[in-house]
Backbone as a ProteinNet text record, in pm:
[ID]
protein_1_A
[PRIMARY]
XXXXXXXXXXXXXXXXXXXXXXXXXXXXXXXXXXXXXXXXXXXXXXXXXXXXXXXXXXXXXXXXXXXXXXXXXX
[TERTIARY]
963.5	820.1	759.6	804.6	793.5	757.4	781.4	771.7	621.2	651	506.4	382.5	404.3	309.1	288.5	372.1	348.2	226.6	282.3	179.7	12.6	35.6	-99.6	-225.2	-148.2	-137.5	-247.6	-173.8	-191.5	-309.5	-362.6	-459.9	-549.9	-535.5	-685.9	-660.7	-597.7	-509.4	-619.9	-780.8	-811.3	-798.9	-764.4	-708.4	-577.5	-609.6	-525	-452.7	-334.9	-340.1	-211.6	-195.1	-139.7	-231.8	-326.9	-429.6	-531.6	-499.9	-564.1	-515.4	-518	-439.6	-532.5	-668.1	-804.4	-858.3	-761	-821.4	-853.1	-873.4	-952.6	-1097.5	-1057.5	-1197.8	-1305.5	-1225.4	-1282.6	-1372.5	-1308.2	-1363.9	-1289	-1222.4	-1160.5	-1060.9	-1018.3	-937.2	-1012.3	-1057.3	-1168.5	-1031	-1105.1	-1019.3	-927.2	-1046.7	-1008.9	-882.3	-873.5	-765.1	-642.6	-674.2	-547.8	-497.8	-566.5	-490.5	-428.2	-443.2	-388.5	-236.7	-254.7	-167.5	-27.4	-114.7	17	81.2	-0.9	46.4	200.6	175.2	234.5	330.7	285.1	412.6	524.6	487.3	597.8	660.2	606	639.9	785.6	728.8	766.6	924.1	927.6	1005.1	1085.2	1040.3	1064.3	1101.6	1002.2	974.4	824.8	801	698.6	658.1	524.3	495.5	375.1	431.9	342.5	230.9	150.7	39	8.5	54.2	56.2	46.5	109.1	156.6	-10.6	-69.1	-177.2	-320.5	-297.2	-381.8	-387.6	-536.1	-572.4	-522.4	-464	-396.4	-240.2	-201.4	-105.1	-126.5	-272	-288.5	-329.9	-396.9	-452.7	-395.8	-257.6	-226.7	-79.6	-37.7	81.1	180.5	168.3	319.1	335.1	204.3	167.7	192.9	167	239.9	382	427.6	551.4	648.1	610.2	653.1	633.5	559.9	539.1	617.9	698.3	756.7	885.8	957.7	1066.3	1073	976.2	976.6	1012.5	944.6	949.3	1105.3	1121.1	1304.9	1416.2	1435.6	1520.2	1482.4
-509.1	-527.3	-510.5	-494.4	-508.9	-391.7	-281.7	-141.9	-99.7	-189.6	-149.3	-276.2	-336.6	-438.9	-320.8	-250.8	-165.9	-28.7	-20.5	89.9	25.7	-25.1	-104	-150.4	-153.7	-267.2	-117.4	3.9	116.2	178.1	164.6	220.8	137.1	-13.9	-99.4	-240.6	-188.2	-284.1	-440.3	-444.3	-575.3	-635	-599	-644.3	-736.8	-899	-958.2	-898.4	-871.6	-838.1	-964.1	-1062.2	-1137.8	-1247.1	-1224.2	-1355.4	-1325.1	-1189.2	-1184	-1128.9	-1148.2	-1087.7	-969.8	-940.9	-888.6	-805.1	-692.5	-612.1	-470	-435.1	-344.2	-435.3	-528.9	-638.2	-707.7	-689.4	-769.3	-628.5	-529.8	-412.2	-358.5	-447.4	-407.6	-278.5	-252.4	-100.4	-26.1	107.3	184.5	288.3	422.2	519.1	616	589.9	708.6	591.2	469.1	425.8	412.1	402.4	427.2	536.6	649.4	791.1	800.6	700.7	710	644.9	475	463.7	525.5	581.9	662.5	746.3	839.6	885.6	869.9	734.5	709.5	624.3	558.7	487.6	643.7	752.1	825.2	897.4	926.3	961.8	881	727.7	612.9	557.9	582	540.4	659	802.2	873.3	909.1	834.3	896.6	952.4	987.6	1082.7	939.2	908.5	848.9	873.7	873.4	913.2	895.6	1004.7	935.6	829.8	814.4	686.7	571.5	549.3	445.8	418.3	540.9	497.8	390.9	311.6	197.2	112.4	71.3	-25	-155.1	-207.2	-333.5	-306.1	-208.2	-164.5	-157.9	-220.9	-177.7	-343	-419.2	-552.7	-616.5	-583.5	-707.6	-627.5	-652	-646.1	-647.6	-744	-785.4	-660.8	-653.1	-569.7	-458.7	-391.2	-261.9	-250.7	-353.1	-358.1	-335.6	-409.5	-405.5	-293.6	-167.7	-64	21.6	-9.1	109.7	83.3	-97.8	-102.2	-23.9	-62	6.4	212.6	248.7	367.9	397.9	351.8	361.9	329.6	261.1	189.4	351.4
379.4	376.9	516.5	621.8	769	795.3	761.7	718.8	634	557.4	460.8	618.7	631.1	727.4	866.3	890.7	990.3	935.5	852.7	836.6	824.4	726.7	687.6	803.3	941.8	1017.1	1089.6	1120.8	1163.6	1117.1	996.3	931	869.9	905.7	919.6	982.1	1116.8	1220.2	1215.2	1189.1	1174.7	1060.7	970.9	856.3	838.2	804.6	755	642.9	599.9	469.3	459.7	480.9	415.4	327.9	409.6	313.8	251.6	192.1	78.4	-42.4	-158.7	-295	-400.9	-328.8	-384.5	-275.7	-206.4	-97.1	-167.6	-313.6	-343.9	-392.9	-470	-532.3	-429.7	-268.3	-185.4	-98.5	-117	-74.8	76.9	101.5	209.2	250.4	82.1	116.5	25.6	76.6	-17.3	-58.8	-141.9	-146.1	-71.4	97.4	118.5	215.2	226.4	274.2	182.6	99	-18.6	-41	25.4	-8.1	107	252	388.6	364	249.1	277	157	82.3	-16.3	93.6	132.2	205.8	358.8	397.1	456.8	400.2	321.1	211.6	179.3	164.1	99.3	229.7	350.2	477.2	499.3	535.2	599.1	487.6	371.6	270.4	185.4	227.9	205.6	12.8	-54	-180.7	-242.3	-369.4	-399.1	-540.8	-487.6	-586.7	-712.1	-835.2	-934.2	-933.7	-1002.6	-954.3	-1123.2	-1169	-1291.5	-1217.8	-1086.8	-1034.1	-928	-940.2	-827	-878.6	-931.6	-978.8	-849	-920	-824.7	-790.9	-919.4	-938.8	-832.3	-805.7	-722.4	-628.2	-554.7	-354.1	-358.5	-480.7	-449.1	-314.1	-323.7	-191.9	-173	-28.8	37.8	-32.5	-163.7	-233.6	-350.8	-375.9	-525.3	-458.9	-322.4	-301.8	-283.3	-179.9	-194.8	-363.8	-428	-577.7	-629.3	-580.4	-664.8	-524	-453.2	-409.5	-409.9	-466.6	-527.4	-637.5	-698.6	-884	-850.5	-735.4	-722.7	-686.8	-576.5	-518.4	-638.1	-728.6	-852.5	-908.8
[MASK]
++++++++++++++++++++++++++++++++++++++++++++++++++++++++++++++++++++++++++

């Protein structure tokens, strides 16, 4: 997860993202940061993720991405 906190960290470095569980509902990650961090999620981890998988309920929070790039790697 230190990995996924680095990137995140890189592409909206004032962003808590541990304390919040609602960072598309809260507005804090728009689209065009979610296409930054697919992007670097598949760089950084080196897989290709569906785009089935690109829901919003999948960026809400740190844990909920993490969990969708186990689900991707398995």
């Amino acid at each position: 997860m230190d990995k996924l906190m680095e990137i995140l960290k890189r592409i909206k470095p004032e962003t808590d993202f541990t304390a919040s569980n609602d960072l598309i509902d809260e507005g804090i990650l728009d689209s065009l940061d979610i296409v930054s961090i697919i992007s670097e999620i598949e760089k950084a981890y080196f897989i290709e993720i569906d785009p089935d998988e690109i829901d919003p309920d999948n960026f809400q929070s740190i844990s909920s991405m993490f969990a969708m790039i186990e689900k991707v790697i398995k």
